[in-house]
Amino acid sequence: MSDYLQRVPVGPLDQFVVGVNPRSLVEVGRVIHGAQILTRSGPDGADSVLAEMAVSDRVDLRFERVVIGSGDGYFADLAVWLAARDTRVTVVTRTGLLSWRLYVAVRDITYLDAALAA
C-alpha cells in the first residue's frame, strides 16, 4: 500500500474506494485508512462491486481521472466505459500481473515495481 500511495497520492478531494472479499474486511480496514470499503463475496465479488459503484455513482461526471489499482481484466470494460466518456484512466499494477484486456483498454499504466522491471 505504501508503494501505491507513493505513486498515486490520495488527496483530500479524491474519492478512494477499495473492494474486498468480506473475509478480508478486517485486515484491509487495519491497513487502509480514509477509504470507502465495499465488500461482496463470490467470484469477482470485490471487482464487481467496485465496477458497479463506479457506473451507478457516475464517477465519469464527477472526476476527470480514475485510477484502477489492479491488473485484473475484469476492469477492462469499466476502463473503456470511462474513456468513452472522456475520463482519463490510469492503471496501477505490478509487472507481470496486467491482463491483456486491461492493457489494451488503457493508455496510462504505472507499475508499482518499475524500478525492479528496469
mmCIF file of C-alpha atoms in Angstrom, residues 22-117:
data_model
loop_
_atom_site.group_PDB
_atom_site.id
_atom_site.type_symbol
_atom_site.label_atom_id
_atom_site.label_comp_id
_atom_site.label_asym_id
_atom_site.label_seq_id
_atom_site.Cartn_x
_atom_site.Cartn_y
_atom_site.Cartn_z
ATOM 1 C CA PRO A 22 -15.851 -9.922 3.231
ATOM 2 C CA ARG A 23 -13.304 -12.325 4.747
ATOM 3 C CA SER A 24 -10.585 -9.696 4.212
ATOM 4 C CA LEU A 25 -12.552 -6.734 5.534
ATOM 5 C CA VAL A 26 -10.936 -6.504 8.973
ATOM 6 C CA GLU A 27 -7.396 -6.945 7.687
ATOM 7 C CA VAL A 28 -7.852 -4.384 4.914
ATOM 8 C CA GLY A 29 -9.561 -1.978 7.315
ATOM 9 C CA ARG A 30 -6.495 -2.075 9.549
ATOM 10 C CA VAL A 31 -4.119 -1.236 6.701
ATOM 11 C CA ILE A 32 -6.073 1.206 4.547
ATOM 12 C CA HIS A 33 -7.246 4.420 6.163
ATOM 13 C CA GLY A 34 -9.543 7.046 4.700
ATOM 14 C CA ALA A 35 -11.030 4.783 2.057
ATOM 15 C CA GLN A 36 -14.583 3.728 1.422
ATOM 16 C CA ILE A 37 -14.508 -0.057 1.629
ATOM 17 C CA LEU A 38 -17.016 -2.069 -0.381
ATOM 18 C CA THR A 39 -17.486 -5.798 0.072
ATOM 19 C CA ARG A 40 -19.022 -8.587 -1.914
ATOM 20 C CA SER A 41 -18.416 -12.310 -1.735
ATOM 21 C CA GLY A 42 -18.150 -14.775 -4.574
ATOM 22 C CA PRO A 43 -16.048 -14.966 -7.715
ATOM 23 C CA ASP A 44 -15.057 -11.448 -8.780
ATOM 24 C CA GLY A 45 -17.198 -10.077 -5.942
ATOM 25 C CA ALA A 46 -14.822 -7.293 -4.932
ATOM 26 C CA ASP A 47 -14.199 -6.368 -8.562
ATOM 27 C CA SER A 48 -17.880 -6.335 -9.483
ATOM 28 C CA VAL A 49 -18.913 -4.171 -6.538
ATOM 29 C CA LEU A 50 -16.280 -1.574 -7.487
ATOM 30 C CA ALA A 51 -17.243 -1.509 -11.152
ATOM 31 C CA GLU A 52 -20.950 -1.271 -10.360
ATOM 32 C CA MET A 53 -20.352 1.565 -7.894
ATOM 33 C CA ALA A 54 -18.309 3.498 -10.455
ATOM 34 C CA VAL A 55 -21.103 3.285 -13.018
ATOM 35 C CA SER A 56 -24.057 3.820 -10.665
ATOM 36 C CA ASP A 57 -22.358 6.749 -8.897
ATOM 37 C CA ARG A 58 -21.419 8.224 -12.301
ATOM 38 C CA VAL A 59 -17.790 8.847 -11.437
ATOM 39 C CA ASP A 60 -17.376 9.871 -15.083
ATOM 40 C CA LEU A 61 -19.395 13.021 -14.348
ATOM 41 C CA ARG A 62 -17.623 13.857 -11.098
ATOM 42 C CA PHE A 63 -13.961 13.144 -11.783
ATOM 43 C CA GLU A 64 -11.518 13.921 -14.574
ATOM 44 C CA ARG A 65 -9.352 10.904 -13.746
ATOM 45 C CA VAL A 66 -9.974 7.436 -12.348
ATOM 46 C CA VAL A 67 -7.172 5.210 -11.085
ATOM 47 C CA ILE A 68 -7.723 1.461 -11.185
ATOM 48 C CA GLY A 69 -5.376 -0.242 -8.738
ATOM 49 C CA SER A 70 -5.458 -3.696 -10.316
ATOM 50 C CA GLY A 71 -4.195 -5.599 -13.293
ATOM 51 C CA ASP A 72 -7.322 -7.743 -13.485
ATOM 52 C CA GLY A 73 -9.021 -7.955 -16.872
ATOM 53 C CA TYR A 74 -12.360 -7.595 -15.104
ATOM 54 C CA PHE A 75 -11.793 -3.825 -15.129
ATOM 55 C CA ALA A 76 -11.271 -3.566 -18.903
ATOM 56 C CA ASP A 77 -14.952 -2.861 -19.600
ATOM 57 C CA LEU A 78 -15.015 -0.178 -16.899
ATOM 58 C CA ALA A 79 -11.875 1.431 -18.338
ATOM 59 C CA VAL A 80 -13.423 1.501 -21.824
ATOM 60 C CA TRP A 81 -16.687 2.931 -20.435
ATOM 61 C CA LEU A 82 -14.805 5.696 -18.618
ATOM 62 C CA ALA A 83 -12.571 6.539 -21.580
ATOM 63 C CA ALA A 84 -15.608 6.777 -23.858
ATOM 64 C CA ARG A 85 -16.852 9.495 -21.513
ATOM 65 C CA ASP A 86 -13.573 11.438 -21.676
ATOM 66 C CA THR A 87 -12.405 10.340 -18.236
ATOM 67 C CA ARG A 88 -8.666 9.713 -18.021
ATOM 68 C CA VAL A 89 -7.967 6.217 -16.758
ATOM 69 C CA THR A 90 -4.732 5.149 -15.106
ATOM 70 C CA VAL A 91 -3.996 1.562 -14.145
ATOM 71 C CA VAL A 92 -1.609 0.857 -11.291
ATOM 72 C CA THR A 93 -0.371 -2.724 -11.180
ATOM 73 C CA ARG A 94 2.677 -4.918 -10.731
ATOM 74 C CA THR A 95 4.866 -6.163 -13.552
ATOM 75 C CA GLY A 96 3.564 -9.429 -14.962
ATOM 76 C CA LEU A 97 0.099 -9.053 -13.417
ATOM 77 C CA LEU A 98 -1.571 -6.843 -16.025
ATOM 78 C CA SER A 99 -4.120 -8.686 -18.141
ATOM 79 C CA TRP A 100 -4.046 -8.220 -21.881
ATOM 80 C CA ARG A 101 -7.669 -6.972 -21.896
ATOM 81 C CA LEU A 102 -6.859 -4.198 -19.446
ATOM 82 C CA TYR A 103 -3.561 -3.415 -21.165
ATOM 83 C CA VAL A 104 -5.270 -2.678 -24.480
ATOM 84 C CA ALA A 105 -8.102 -0.744 -22.800
ATOM 85 C CA VAL A 106 -5.922 1.966 -21.215
ATOM 86 C CA ARG A 107 -3.085 4.225 -22.282
ATOM 87 C CA ASP A 108 -1.700 5.200 -18.889
ATOM 88 C CA ILE A 109 -0.130 2.357 -16.884
ATOM 89 C CA THR A 110 2.003 2.708 -13.761
ATOM 90 C CA TYR A 111 3.941 -0.269 -12.461
ATOM 91 C CA LEU A 112 4.482 -0.400 -8.715
ATOM 92 C CA ASP A 113 7.721 -2.283 -9.126
ATOM 93 C CA ALA A 114 9.017 -0.215 -12.063
ATOM 94 C CA ALA A 115 12.494 0.032 -10.527
ATOM 95 C CA LEU A 116 12.706 -3.751 -10.419
ATOM 96 C CA ALA A 117 11.453 -4.118 -14.007
#
